[in-house]
Structures are given as structure tokens and as C-alpha cells.
Amino acid sequence: MLATAPPAIDIRDLRVDYGNFIAVDDLSLTVPKGEVFGLVGPNGAGKTSTFRVITTLMQPTYGEVILDGVDVLEDLESARRIIGYMPDLAPVPSDLKVWEFLEFHADAYGLGSRSQRKERVAECLEAVNLTPQRNNWCKALSRGQTQRVVLAKTLLHRPRVLVLDEPASGLDPLARRDLRNVLRAIAKEGATIFVSSHILSELSEMCTSLCVMNRGKLLASGTVEEVRQQLGNNERGVTIALLRGHEIALDWLGRHEFVHDLRLDGERVSFGFKGTDETQADLIEGLIAAGVRLRSFEERRSSFEDILVGVAESNRLS
């Protein structure tokens, strides 16, 4: 029987206290290898404290963090060889060229001979699409280019786990798209990426799976749709356009247990719907069977921004 490979990230009962304040409250989370995994949550959710423990920058109150089979709290040096950490707004020196900045860090990592270091710098510049800028001064780079230079530095020692804290912060849409494509390519090469962001639409497009934290606790984890289900947010707005059977549709929908806020506007009927995909399919079949002639059916689900706004608003009310 073949042994099961360990997950890339295995967090068990993690607790971080600052005096009487609980920043991370018994967090348990598993991230398989090769994932681009997002960490979402409002300010004060515990994201940064979680990242600081994972990257060996602080000791937790208690708990365990295992990276690719290595216990972070018991074997710091081995863990640090596995990790690539990119903090939010990481600085770069203004008086170095891009290749000088990267070669300095390649030397600090002890990446072989000078020719081997040059080769690795070239590979990382290519990975983040910055080869044409290798001779540019760091101070002349745009915000998006600076972020990619820092990412190239993070990749130099071939980390198996990348921890990226708000990597898209302050980037314009084009730069965010470029960063998203780079991260996807890195994950395809076998690295696991753990990324936090307040730009929720970016995370939902970028990540293969994600989790939501609030007040130090894990609220949901899985794919975007699984997270939506776990947070109980099946609410969607539905608009149907009818050729005939408007009165039948209004009467039938008005008696449906998952339909609310029913409105008629010309040939279009709009309503809120709280059921599952199966019950929505049953609704469509029921309308047709009742004699309603449908021309179109449109739905709008709660966006990820809507979900997090709801989480943040629950903080204010409690």
C-alpha cells in the first residue's frame, strides 16, 4: 500500500494571543500540494498572525504547523528552506539594478557558483515576465513591476510553499492580471501558494480553493462554491422573461417556499430565491409544467464581496 503524501500546509489547533486578545483561535486547516489557496477575511480576522507563524516570524501560544512534512516550530532551519515569503509592500533598494538586487539575494541563499546564480536569476526573471527590465534601476520600476521583482526574489531558492501577504495590494487591473497569471504558472510547476488579499474578486479568480476567517476563527474552507454554501449564502436574484402565462407564473411563484420579493415589470418577473441548484431546476420545470412560456432565465448570485461584507457587518452587530 502506497503511503499518502503529506499536505503542503497542515495547521493544527493554532492559537495566537496578544495579552488578553485572541488573534487566532484554534485554527485547523489543510492545504494540498499544488494549490493556489486564498485566505480571506476582514481586518482583524487573524490573517497576518497566521502568516507570521507559518513563516517562522513568531511563536504561537500553542498549536502545530507542518509544511511538506516539516514541523515549523521544531525545525526552523528546514522549514525556512521550504518557505518563500512575500510580505505586503516589501521594499526594494533604489540604488540597485534589478539583476543586482536578485543576485545579492541569490548569493545570500548560497545558490551555488556565480554562473549558477546568474542562471537562476535569469530563470526567475523569466518566470515573472521581467527579463526586459533586468538592467533597469529598481527605483524606476512601476508598482506592479516592483511586486514581480520581489516575487522573483522569493522564488530564487525554489521554495515548495509560497506565502504571499496581499501581493496584489495597490496594483492596477492589468498588473493584477499579470500577477495572477504568474502565480498560476508557478503552481503548475508544483509549488503551493498560500495568498491573502482584500481584493476578493481577484482571489476567487486566482485560487483553486480558499478559506474565510473572522475574529481568529475559520468560518469556511473549500472551493468558491463550497465556501458560499458553508456560509449559508445561497441567496440569488432571479429574473425571468415570459411570452405568456404571467398570472399563472405570479400565482405559482407566490406559493413557492424559496421565493420572496416577487415583482412584475412588463413581461419580466423578478424575485429573490434561497434554494439550492436542484430546487432551482425544479422551479423551472414546475413553471413550464404549469403552462408558463419562458423566454429567458437570468440569475445573480451574491458576489464574494457581498459575502465578506456580510461577515464584516456581523462584527459590528455583535
PDB file of C-alpha atoms in Angstrom:
ATOM      1  CA  MET A   1       0.000   0.000   0.000  1.00  0.00           C
ATOM      2  CA  LEU A   2       1.438   3.346  -1.068  1.00  0.00           C
ATOM      3  CA  ALA A   3       1.934   5.980   1.628  1.00  0.00           C
ATOM      4  CA  THR A   4      -0.158   9.128   1.245  1.00  0.00           C
ATOM      5  CA  ALA A   5       1.919  12.239   0.532  1.00  0.00           C
ATOM      6  CA  PRO A   6       1.734  14.839   3.313  1.00  0.00           C
ATOM      7  CA  PRO A   7      -0.179  18.043   2.585  1.00  0.00           C
ATOM      8  CA  ALA A   8       1.808  21.142   1.711  1.00  0.00           C
ATOM      9  CA  ILE A   9       0.380  23.002   4.726  1.00  0.00           C
ATOM     10  CA  ASP A  10      -1.105  21.351   7.792  1.00  0.00           C
ATOM     11  CA  ILE A  11      -2.192  23.717  10.584  1.00  0.00           C
ATOM     12  CA  ARG A  12      -3.493  22.086  13.754  1.00  0.00           C
ATOM     13  CA  ASP A  13      -5.250  23.873  16.642  1.00  0.00           C
ATOM     14  CA  LEU A  14      -3.267  27.080  16.119  1.00  0.00           C
ATOM     15  CA  ARG A  15      -3.734  29.737  18.801  1.00  0.00           C
ATOM     16  CA  VAL A  16      -2.134  33.204  18.896  1.00  0.00           C
ATOM     17  CA  ASP A  17      -2.739  35.518  21.844  1.00  0.00           C
ATOM     18  CA  TYR A  18      -1.639  39.113  22.343  1.00  0.00           C
ATOM     19  CA  GLY A  19      -2.226  39.568  26.039  1.00  0.00           C
ATOM     20  CA  ASN A  20      -5.964  39.124  26.515  1.00  0.00           C
ATOM     21  CA  PHE A  21      -6.677  39.444  22.782  1.00  0.00           C
ATOM     22  CA  ILE A  22      -7.137  36.222  20.783  1.00  0.00           C
ATOM     23  CA  ALA A  23      -5.831  36.830  17.241  1.00  0.00           C
ATOM     24  CA  VAL A  24      -6.037  33.214  16.017  1.00  0.00           C
ATOM     25  CA  ASP A  25      -8.499  30.925  17.784  1.00  0.00           C
ATOM     26  CA  ASP A  26      -7.754  27.185  17.432  1.00  0.00           C
ATOM     27  CA  LEU A  27      -7.319  27.271  13.663  1.00  0.00           C
ATOM     28  CA  SER A  28      -7.048  23.921  11.864  1.00  0.00           C
ATOM     29  CA  LEU A  29      -6.514  23.939   8.105  1.00  0.00           C
ATOM     30  CA  THR A  30      -5.053  21.615   5.457  1.00  0.00           C
ATOM     31  CA  VAL A  31      -3.810  22.726   2.029  1.00  0.00           C
ATOM     32  CA  PRO A  32      -2.885  20.034  -0.545  1.00  0.00           C
ATOM     33  CA  LYS A  33       0.212  20.354  -2.712  1.00  0.00           C
ATOM     34  CA  GLY A  34      -0.039  22.367  -5.914  1.00  0.00           C
ATOM     35  CA  GLU A  35      -2.930  24.564  -4.755  1.00  0.00           C
ATOM     36  CA  VAL A  36      -3.258  28.312  -5.055  1.00  0.00           C
ATOM     37  CA  PHE A  37      -5.034  28.728  -1.731  1.00  0.00           C
ATOM     38  CA  GLY A  38      -6.585  32.022  -0.674  1.00  0.00           C
ATOM     39  CA  LEU A  39      -7.017  33.388   2.830  1.00  0.00           C
ATOM     40  CA  VAL A  40      -9.872  35.892   3.060  1.00  0.00           C
ATOM     41  CA  GLY A  41     -11.148  37.926   5.963  1.00  0.00           C
ATOM     42  CA  PRO A  42     -11.864  41.461   7.189  1.00  0.00           C
ATOM     43  CA  ASN A  43      -9.324  43.466   9.176  1.00  0.00           C
ATOM     44  CA  GLY A  44      -8.635  41.743  12.480  1.00  0.00           C
ATOM     45  CA  ALA A  45      -9.555  38.308  11.138  1.00  0.00           C
ATOM     46  CA  GLY A  46      -6.165  36.826  12.086  1.00  0.00           C
ATOM     47  CA  LYS A  47      -4.645  36.550   8.601  1.00  0.00           C
ATOM     48  CA  THR A  48      -1.335  38.299   9.311  1.00  0.00           C
ATOM     49  CA  SER A  49      -0.797  36.475  12.619  1.00  0.00           C
ATOM     50  CA  THR A  50      -1.388  33.153  10.851  1.00  0.00           C
ATOM     51  CA  PHE A  51       1.144  34.064   8.164  1.00  0.00           C
ATOM     52  CA  ARG A  52       3.712  35.178  10.731  1.00  0.00           C
ATOM     53  CA  VAL A  53       3.553  31.810  12.483  1.00  0.00           C
ATOM     54  CA  ILE A  54       3.737  29.847   9.218  1.00  0.00           C
ATOM     55  CA  THR A  55       6.791  31.816   8.095  1.00  0.00           C
ATOM     56  CA  THR A  56       8.611  31.294  11.453  1.00  0.00           C
ATOM     57  CA  LEU A  57       8.463  35.004  12.355  1.00  0.00           C
ATOM     58  CA  MET A  58       6.644  34.402  15.631  1.00  0.00           C
ATOM     59  CA  GLN A  59       5.831  31.640  18.079  1.00  0.00           C
ATOM     60  CA  PRO A  60       2.160  30.804  18.644  1.00  0.00           C
ATOM     61  CA  THR A  61       0.556  30.394  22.033  1.00  0.00           C
ATOM     62  CA  TYR A  62       0.095  26.742  21.084  1.00  0.00           C
ATOM     63  CA  GLY A  63      -0.620  24.535  18.086  1.00  0.00           C
ATOM     64  CA  GLU A  64       1.265  22.908  15.235  1.00  0.00           C
ATOM     65  CA  VAL A  65       2.256  23.954  11.711  1.00  0.00           C
ATOM     66  CA  ILE A  66       3.618  21.271   9.366  1.00  0.00           C
ATOM     67  CA  LEU A  67       4.964  22.325   5.948  1.00  0.00           C
ATOM     68  CA  ASP A  68       5.545  19.484   3.495  1.00  0.00           C
ATOM     69  CA  GLY A  69       6.188  17.134   6.425  1.00  0.00           C
ATOM     70  CA  VAL A  70       8.454  19.557   8.348  1.00  0.00           C
ATOM     71  CA  ASP A  71       7.381  20.838  11.774  1.00  0.00           C
ATOM     72  CA  VAL A  72       7.846  24.616  11.585  1.00  0.00           C
ATOM     73  CA  LEU A  73       8.042  25.045  15.354  1.00  0.00           C
ATOM     74  CA  GLU A  74      10.530  22.209  15.891  1.00  0.00           C
ATOM     75  CA  ASP A  75      12.837  22.595  12.879  1.00  0.00           C
ATOM     76  CA  LEU A  76      13.089  26.261  11.897  1.00  0.00           C
ATOM     77  CA  GLU A  77      16.035  25.902   9.528  1.00  0.00           C
ATOM     78  CA  SER A  78      14.469  23.119   7.452  1.00  0.00           C
ATOM     79  CA  ALA A  79      11.158  24.997   7.375  1.00  0.00           C
ATOM     80  CA  ARG A  80      12.822  28.178   6.147  1.00  0.00           C
ATOM     81  CA  ARG A  81      14.369  26.298   3.229  1.00  0.00           C
ATOM     82  CA  ILE A  82      10.867  25.232   2.207  1.00  0.00           C
ATOM     83  CA  ILE A  83       9.210  28.651   2.566  1.00  0.00           C
ATOM     84  CA  GLY A  84       9.186  31.615   0.245  1.00  0.00           C
ATOM     85  CA  TYR A  85       7.636  34.638   1.964  1.00  0.00           C
ATOM     86  CA  MET A  86       6.493  37.826   0.252  1.00  0.00           C
ATOM     87  CA  PRO A  87       5.184  40.379   2.782  1.00  0.00           C
ATOM     88  CA  ASP A  88       2.838  43.204   1.918  1.00  0.00           C
ATOM     89  CA  LEU A  89       4.670  46.247   0.482  1.00  0.00           C
ATOM     90  CA  ALA A  90       8.110  44.601   0.602  1.00  0.00           C
ATOM     91  CA  PRO A  91      10.791  47.256  -0.066  1.00  0.00           C
ATOM     92  CA  VAL A  92      13.485  47.087  -2.738  1.00  0.00           C
ATOM     93  CA  PRO A  93      16.657  49.227  -2.701  1.00  0.00           C
ATOM     94  CA  SER A  94      16.524  52.179  -5.061  1.00  0.00           C
ATOM     95  CA  ASP A  95      20.273  52.178  -5.790  1.00  0.00           C
ATOM     96  CA  LEU A  96      20.466  48.691  -7.314  1.00  0.00           C
ATOM     97  CA  LYS A  97      19.548  47.410 -10.732  1.00  0.00           C
ATOM     98  CA  VAL A  98      17.046  44.565 -10.927  1.00  0.00           C
ATOM     99  CA  TRP A  99      19.672  41.906 -11.641  1.00  0.00           C
ATOM    100  CA  GLU A 100      21.915  43.236  -8.849  1.00  0.00           C
ATOM    101  CA  PHE A 101      19.081  43.024  -6.328  1.00  0.00           C
ATOM    102  CA  LEU A 102      18.346  39.430  -7.318  1.00  0.00           C
ATOM    103  CA  GLU A 103      21.983  38.334  -7.461  1.00  0.00           C
ATOM    104  CA  PHE A 104      22.552  39.771  -3.994  1.00  0.00           C
ATOM    105  CA  HIS A 105      19.788  37.553  -2.615  1.00  0.00           C
ATOM    106  CA  ALA A 106      20.923  34.559  -4.676  1.00  0.00           C
ATOM    107  CA  ASP A 107      24.344  34.933  -3.059  1.00  0.00           C
ATOM    108  CA  ALA A 108      22.710  35.245   0.395  1.00  0.00           C
ATOM    109  CA  TYR A 109      20.850  31.994  -0.260  1.00  0.00           C
ATOM    110  CA  GLY A 110      24.148  30.327  -1.216  1.00  0.00           C
ATOM    111  CA  LEU A 111      22.867  29.222  -4.604  1.00  0.00           C
ATOM    112  CA  GLY A 112      25.994  27.592  -5.983  1.00  0.00           C
ATOM    113  CA  SER A 113      28.643  29.246  -8.138  1.00  0.00           C
ATOM    114  CA  ARG A 114      28.392  32.715  -9.675  1.00  0.00           C
ATOM    115  CA  SER A 115      27.359  31.241 -13.036  1.00  0.00           C
ATOM    116  CA  GLN A 116      24.706  29.111 -11.332  1.00  0.00           C
ATOM    117  CA  ARG A 117      23.374  32.164  -9.505  1.00  0.00           C
ATOM    118  CA  LYS A 118      23.211  34.148 -12.746  1.00  0.00           C
ATOM    119  CA  GLU A 119      21.328  31.294 -14.395  1.00  0.00           C
ATOM    120  CA  ARG A 120      18.832  31.104 -11.543  1.00  0.00           C
ATOM    121  CA  VAL A 121      18.283  34.890 -11.575  1.00  0.00           C
ATOM    122  CA  ALA A 122      17.555  34.687 -15.297  1.00  0.00           C
ATOM    123  CA  GLU A 123      15.069  31.847 -14.720  1.00  0.00           C
ATOM    124  CA  CYS A 124      13.203  33.800 -12.044  1.00  0.00           C
ATOM    125  CA  LEU A 125      13.077  36.969 -14.150  1.00  0.00           C
ATOM    126  CA  GLU A 126      11.621  34.909 -16.985  1.00  0.00           C
ATOM    127  CA  ALA A 127       9.085  33.326 -14.603  1.00  0.00           C
ATOM    128  CA  VAL A 128       7.691  36.750 -13.622  1.00  0.00           C
ATOM    129  CA  ASN A 129       7.981  38.234 -17.141  1.00  0.00           C
ATOM    130  CA  LEU A 130      10.637  40.817 -16.226  1.00  0.00           C
ATOM    131  CA  THR A 131      13.570  39.796 -18.401  1.00  0.00           C
ATOM    132  CA  PRO A 132      13.386  43.050 -20.462  1.00  0.00           C
ATOM    133  CA  GLN A 133      13.710  45.070 -17.217  1.00  0.00           C
ATOM    134  CA  ARG A 134      16.742  43.219 -15.803  1.00  0.00           C
ATOM    135  CA  ASN A 135      19.048  46.246 -16.296  1.00  0.00           C
ATOM    136  CA  ASN A 136      16.543  48.815 -15.006  1.00  0.00           C
ATOM    137  CA  TRP A 137      17.126  50.599 -11.708  1.00  0.00           C
ATOM    138  CA  CYS A 138      14.746  49.358  -9.017  1.00  0.00           C
ATOM    139  CA  LYS A 139      13.672  52.948  -8.313  1.00  0.00           C
ATOM    140  CA  ALA A 140      12.419  53.253 -11.907  1.00  0.00           C
ATOM    141  CA  LEU A 141      10.042  50.279 -11.687  1.00  0.00           C
ATOM    142  CA  SER A 142       6.268  50.620 -11.565  1.00  0.00           C
ATOM    143  CA  ARG A 143       4.359  49.287  -8.575  1.00  0.00           C
ATOM    144  CA  GLY A 144       3.413  46.130 -10.459  1.00  0.00           C
ATOM    145  CA  GLN A 145       6.983  45.559 -11.642  1.00  0.00           C
ATOM    146  CA  THR A 146       8.288  46.044  -8.104  1.00  0.00           C
ATOM    147  CA  GLN A 147       5.875  43.408  -6.825  1.00  0.00           C
ATOM    148  CA  ARG A 148       7.075  41.000  -9.503  1.00  0.00           C
ATOM    149  CA  VAL A 149      10.733  41.665  -8.671  1.00  0.00           C
ATOM    150  CA  VAL A 150      10.018  40.802  -5.042  1.00  0.00           C
ATOM    151  CA  LEU A 151       8.213  37.669  -6.212  1.00  0.00           C
ATOM    152  CA  ALA A 152      11.241  36.737  -8.343  1.00  0.00           C
ATOM    153  CA  LYS A 153      13.431  37.143  -5.244  1.00  0.00           C
ATOM    154  CA  THR A 154      11.021  34.915  -3.317  1.00  0.00           C
ATOM    155  CA  LEU A 155      11.354  32.191  -5.966  1.00  0.00           C
ATOM    156  CA  LEU A 156      15.163  32.109  -6.065  1.00  0.00           C
ATOM    157  CA  HIS A 157      15.706  29.189  -3.672  1.00  0.00           C
ATOM    158  CA  ARG A 158      12.900  27.119  -5.234  1.00  0.00           C
ATOM    159  CA  PRO A 159      10.537  27.152  -2.230  1.00  0.00           C
ATOM    160  CA  ARG A 160       7.939  24.426  -2.083  1.00  0.00           C
ATOM    161  CA  VAL A 161       5.492  26.659  -0.183  1.00  0.00           C
ATOM    162  CA  LEU A 162       4.987  30.340  -1.066  1.00  0.00           C
ATOM    163  CA  VAL A 163       3.263  32.595   1.456  1.00  0.00           C
ATOM    164  CA  LEU A 164       2.163  35.868  -0.137  1.00  0.00           C
ATOM    165  CA  ASP A 165       0.605  38.596   2.008  1.00  0.00           C
ATOM    166  CA  GLU A 166      -1.555  40.957  -0.104  1.00  0.00           C
ATOM    167  CA  PRO A 167       0.580  40.583  -3.269  1.00  0.00           C
ATOM    168  CA  ALA A 168      -1.964  42.493  -5.382  1.00  0.00           C
ATOM    169  CA  SER A 169      -2.200  45.446  -2.993  1.00  0.00           C
ATOM    170  CA  GLY A 170      -2.136  48.750  -4.900  1.00  0.00           C
ATOM    171  CA  LEU A 171      -1.867  47.157  -8.334  1.00  0.00           C
ATOM    172  CA  ASP A 172      -3.931  48.295 -11.290  1.00  0.00           C
ATOM    173  CA  PRO A 173      -6.166  45.732 -13.072  1.00  0.00           C
ATOM    174  CA  LEU A 174      -3.552  44.940 -15.741  1.00  0.00           C
ATOM    175  CA  ALA A 175      -0.812  44.370 -13.163  1.00  0.00           C
ATOM    176  CA  ARG A 176      -3.160  42.171 -11.095  1.00  0.00           C
ATOM    177  CA  ARG A 177      -3.927  40.097 -14.170  1.00  0.00           C
ATOM    178  CA  ASP A 178      -0.206  39.647 -14.866  1.00  0.00           C
ATOM    179  CA  LEU A 179       0.427  38.630 -11.259  1.00  0.00           C
ATOM    180  CA  ARG A 180      -2.451  36.170 -11.336  1.00  0.00           C
ATOM    181  CA  ASN A 181      -1.065  34.519 -14.472  1.00  0.00           C
ATOM    182  CA  VAL A 182       2.405  34.278 -12.923  1.00  0.00           C
ATOM    183  CA  LEU A 183       1.077  32.607  -9.772  1.00  0.00           C
ATOM    184  CA  ARG A 184      -0.927  30.088 -11.773  1.00  0.00           C
ATOM    185  CA  ALA A 185       2.173  29.185 -13.772  1.00  0.00           C
ATOM    186  CA  ILE A 186       4.243  28.752 -10.590  1.00  0.00           C
ATOM    187  CA  ALA A 187       1.609  26.443  -9.109  1.00  0.00           C
ATOM    188  CA  LYS A 188       1.633  24.335 -12.277  1.00  0.00           C
ATOM    189  CA  GLU A 189       5.348  23.766 -11.665  1.00  0.00           C
ATOM    190  CA  GLY A 190       4.474  22.094  -8.354  1.00  0.00           C
ATOM    191  CA  ALA A 191       4.734  24.851  -5.731  1.00  0.00           C
ATOM    192  CA  THR A 192       1.905  25.502  -3.267  1.00  0.00           C
ATOM    193  CA  ILE A 193       0.828  29.131  -2.889  1.00  0.00           C
ATOM    194  CA  PHE A 194      -0.910  30.484   0.217  1.00  0.00           C
ATOM    195  CA  VAL A 195      -2.096  34.003  -0.548  1.00  0.00           C
ATOM    196  CA  SER A 196      -4.130  36.611   1.305  1.00  0.00           C
ATOM    197  CA  SER A 197      -5.910  39.534  -0.293  1.00  0.00           C
ATOM    198  CA  HIS A 198      -8.692  42.030   0.337  1.00  0.00           C
ATOM    199  CA  ILE A 199      -9.423  42.049  -3.414  1.00  0.00           C
ATOM    200  CA  LEU A 200     -11.918  39.230  -3.203  1.00  0.00           C
ATOM    201  CA  SER A 201     -12.813  39.033  -6.891  1.00  0.00           C
ATOM    202  CA  GLU A 202      -9.108  38.516  -7.602  1.00  0.00           C
ATOM    203  CA  LEU A 203      -8.874  35.659  -5.112  1.00  0.00           C
ATOM    204  CA  SER A 204     -11.954  33.939  -6.483  1.00  0.00           C
ATOM    205  CA  GLU A 205     -10.446  34.049  -9.990  1.00  0.00           C
ATOM    206  CA  MET A 206      -6.885  33.254  -8.917  1.00  0.00           C
ATOM    207  CA  CYS A 207      -7.316  30.479  -6.357  1.00  0.00           C
ATOM    208  CA  THR A 208      -8.165  26.817  -6.751  1.00  0.00           C
ATOM    209  CA  SER A 209      -9.608  26.919  -3.222  1.00  0.00           C
ATOM    210  CA  LEU A 210      -9.756  29.298  -0.273  1.00  0.00           C
ATOM    211  CA  CYS A 211     -10.897  29.870   3.281  1.00  0.00           C
ATOM    212  CA  VAL A 212     -12.636  32.667   5.167  1.00  0.00           C
ATOM    213  CA  MET A 213     -11.514  33.769   8.641  1.00  0.00           C
ATOM    214  CA  ASN A 214     -13.198  36.141  11.052  1.00  0.00           C
ATOM    215  CA  ARG A 215     -12.121  37.092  14.573  1.00  0.00           C
ATOM    216  CA  GLY A 216      -9.450  34.426  14.526  1.00  0.00           C
ATOM    217  CA  LYS A 217     -11.789  31.581  13.624  1.00  0.00           C
ATOM    218  CA  LEU A 218     -12.142  29.604  10.415  1.00  0.00           C
ATOM    219  CA  LEU A 219     -15.640  30.137   9.008  1.00  0.00           C
ATOM    220  CA  ALA A 220     -15.437  28.156   5.772  1.00  0.00           C
ATOM    221  CA  SER A 221     -12.947  26.374   3.518  1.00  0.00           C
ATOM    222  CA  GLY A 222     -13.074  24.791   0.056  1.00  0.00           C
ATOM    223  CA  THR A 223     -13.817  25.880  -3.487  1.00  0.00           C
ATOM    224  CA  VAL A 224     -15.541  29.208  -4.074  1.00  0.00           C
ATOM    225  CA  GLU A 225     -18.902  27.470  -4.372  1.00  0.00           C
ATOM    226  CA  GLU A 226     -18.284  25.288  -1.306  1.00  0.00           C
ATOM    227  CA  VAL A 227     -17.379  28.369   0.731  1.00  0.00           C
ATOM    228  CA  ARG A 228     -20.548  30.083  -0.449  1.00  0.00           C
ATOM    229  CA  GLN A 229     -22.591  27.054   0.640  1.00  0.00           C
ATOM    230  CA  GLN A 230     -20.840  26.771   4.027  1.00  0.00           C
ATOM    231  CA  LEU A 231     -21.531  30.413   4.797  1.00  0.00           C
ATOM    232  CA  GLY A 232     -25.189  29.792   4.091  1.00  0.00           C
ATOM    233  CA  ASN A 233     -25.237  32.311   1.274  1.00  0.00           C
ATOM    234  CA  ASN A 234     -27.449  30.642  -1.356  1.00  0.00           C
ATOM    235  CA  GLU A 235     -29.324  33.869  -1.943  1.00  0.00           C
ATOM    236  CA  ARG A 236     -29.660  34.829  -5.585  1.00  0.00           C
ATOM    237  CA  GLY A 237     -31.735  37.247  -7.583  1.00  0.00           C
ATOM    238  CA  VAL A 238     -33.711  35.743 -10.473  1.00  0.00           C
ATOM    239  CA  THR A 239     -35.366  37.459 -13.429  1.00  0.00           C
ATOM    240  CA  ILE A 240     -37.470  35.573 -15.958  1.00  0.00           C
ATOM    241  CA  ALA A 241     -38.885  36.943 -19.203  1.00  0.00           C
ATOM    242  CA  LEU A 242     -42.212  35.430 -20.267  1.00  0.00           C
ATOM    243  CA  LEU A 243     -44.042  35.143 -23.567  1.00  0.00           C
ATOM    244  CA  ARG A 244     -47.273  34.111 -21.861  1.00  0.00           C
ATOM    245  CA  GLY A 245     -48.634  32.907 -18.535  1.00  0.00           C
ATOM    246  CA  HIS A 246     -47.762  35.916 -16.405  1.00  0.00           C
ATOM    247  CA  GLU A 247     -50.668  35.479 -13.983  1.00  0.00           C
ATOM    248  CA  ILE A 248     -50.004  31.743 -13.721  1.00  0.00           C
ATOM    249  CA  ALA A 249     -46.327  32.455 -13.000  1.00  0.00           C
ATOM    250  CA  LEU A 250     -47.116  35.011 -10.294  1.00  0.00           C
ATOM    251  CA  ASP A 251     -49.576  32.678  -8.592  1.00  0.00           C
ATOM    252  CA  TRP A 252     -47.272  29.644  -8.814  1.00  0.00           C
ATOM    253  CA  LEU A 253     -44.147  31.511  -7.654  1.00  0.00           C
ATOM    254  CA  GLY A 254     -46.067  33.225  -4.855  1.00  0.00           C
ATOM    255  CA  ARG A 255     -46.725  29.811  -3.293  1.00  0.00           C
ATOM    256  CA  HIS A 256     -43.111  28.569  -3.634  1.00  0.00           C
ATOM    257  CA  GLU A 257     -41.325  28.219  -0.279  1.00  0.00           C
ATOM    258  CA  PHE A 258     -37.960  29.539  -1.548  1.00  0.00           C
ATOM    259  CA  VAL A 259     -39.287  32.561  -3.457  1.00  0.00           C
ATOM    260  CA  HIS A 260     -39.612  36.041  -1.946  1.00  0.00           C
ATOM    261  CA  ASP A 261     -39.895  39.692  -3.052  1.00  0.00           C
ATOM    262  CA  LEU A 262     -41.884  38.778  -6.165  1.00  0.00           C
ATOM    263  CA  ARG A 263     -42.236  41.645  -8.696  1.00  0.00           C
ATOM    264  CA  LEU A 264     -43.792  42.029 -12.153  1.00  0.00           C
ATOM    265  CA  ASP A 265     -42.358  44.578 -14.608  1.00  0.00           C
ATOM    266  CA  GLY A 266     -43.887  44.276 -18.057  1.00  0.00           C
ATOM    267  CA  GLU A 267     -43.080  40.831 -19.401  1.00  0.00           C
ATOM    268  CA  ARG A 268     -40.379  40.276 -16.773  1.00  0.00           C
ATOM    269  CA  VAL A 269     -40.861  38.698 -13.348  1.00  0.00           C
ATOM    270  CA  SER A 270     -38.154  39.207 -10.719  1.00  0.00           C
ATOM    271  CA  PHE A 271     -37.775  37.564  -7.311  1.00  0.00           C
ATOM    272  CA  GLY A 272     -35.309  36.507  -4.653  1.00  0.00           C
ATOM    273  CA  PHE A 273     -34.519  32.800  -4.376  1.00  0.00           C
ATOM    274  CA  LYS A 274     -32.920  30.958  -1.424  1.00  0.00           C
ATOM    275  CA  GLY A 275     -32.952  27.385  -2.659  1.00  0.00           C
ATOM    276  CA  THR A 276     -30.246  25.081  -3.970  1.00  0.00           C
ATOM    277  CA  ASP A 277     -29.368  24.451  -7.607  1.00  0.00           C
ATOM    278  CA  GLU A 278     -31.641  21.364  -7.504  1.00  0.00           C
ATOM    279  CA  THR A 279     -34.618  23.295  -6.174  1.00  0.00           C
ATOM    280  CA  GLN A 280     -33.992  25.989  -8.797  1.00  0.00           C
ATOM    281  CA  ALA A 281     -34.110  23.313 -11.527  1.00  0.00           C
ATOM    282  CA  ASP A 282     -37.369  22.039 -10.010  1.00  0.00           C
ATOM    283  CA  LEU A 283     -38.731  25.595 -10.087  1.00  0.00           C
ATOM    284  CA  ILE A 284     -38.049  25.963 -13.809  1.00  0.00           C
ATOM    285  CA  GLU A 285     -39.639  22.585 -14.571  1.00  0.00           C
ATOM    286  CA  GLY A 286     -42.646  23.470 -12.419  1.00  0.00           C
ATOM    287  CA  LEU A 287     -43.244  26.754 -14.215  1.00  0.00           C
ATOM    288  CA  ILE A 288     -43.137  25.058 -17.632  1.00  0.00           C
ATOM    289  CA  ALA A 289     -45.435  22.263 -16.452  1.00  0.00           C
ATOM    290  CA  ALA A 290     -47.902  24.900 -15.193  1.00  0.00           C
ATOM    291  CA  GLY A 291     -48.177  26.332 -18.708  1.00  0.00           C
ATOM    292  CA  VAL A 292     -45.790  29.286 -18.435  1.00  0.00           C
ATOM    293  CA  ARG A 293     -43.863  30.071 -21.627  1.00  0.00           C
ATOM    294  CA  LEU A 294     -40.301  31.134 -20.637  1.00  0.00           C
ATOM    295  CA  ARG A 295     -38.208  33.266 -22.981  1.00  0.00           C
ATOM    296  CA  SER A 296     -35.178  33.728 -20.719  1.00  0.00           C
ATOM    297  CA  PHE A 297     -33.938  32.981 -17.191  1.00  0.00           C
ATOM    298  CA  GLU A 298     -31.243  35.070 -15.507  1.00  0.00           C
ATOM    299  CA  GLU A 299     -29.711  34.790 -12.029  1.00  0.00           C
ATOM    300  CA  ARG A 300     -27.351  36.916 -10.000  1.00  0.00           C
ATOM    301  CA  ARG A 301     -25.630  35.274  -7.057  1.00  0.00           C
ATOM    302  CA  SER A 302     -24.078  37.113  -4.147  1.00  0.00           C
ATOM    303  CA  SER A 303     -20.550  38.139  -5.082  1.00  0.00           C
ATOM    304  CA  PHE A 304     -17.612  37.271  -2.897  1.00  0.00           C
ATOM    305  CA  GLU A 305     -17.522  40.925  -1.909  1.00  0.00           C
ATOM    306  CA  ASP A 306     -21.134  40.610  -0.701  1.00  0.00           C
ATOM    307  CA  ILE A 307     -20.175  37.585   1.394  1.00  0.00           C
ATOM    308  CA  LEU A 308     -17.275  39.311   3.120  1.00  0.00           C
ATOM    309  CA  VAL A 309     -19.287  42.485   3.671  1.00  0.00           C
ATOM    310  CA  GLY A 310     -21.820  40.316   5.470  1.00  0.00           C
ATOM    311  CA  VAL A 311     -19.068  38.826   7.626  1.00  0.00           C
ATOM    312  CA  ALA A 312     -17.669  42.283   8.455  1.00  0.00           C
ATOM    313  CA  GLU A 313     -21.116  43.661   9.271  1.00  0.00           C
ATOM    314  CA  SER A 314     -21.726  40.773  11.677  1.00  0.00           C
ATOM    315  CA  ASN A 315     -18.694  42.054  13.618  1.00  0.00           C
ATOM    316  CA  ARG A 316     -20.340  45.454  14.088  1.00  0.00           C
ATOM    317  CA  LEU A 317     -23.617  43.992  15.238  1.00  0.00           C
ATOM    318  CA  SER A 318     -22.113  41.590  17.789  1.00  0.00           C
TER     319      SER A 318
END
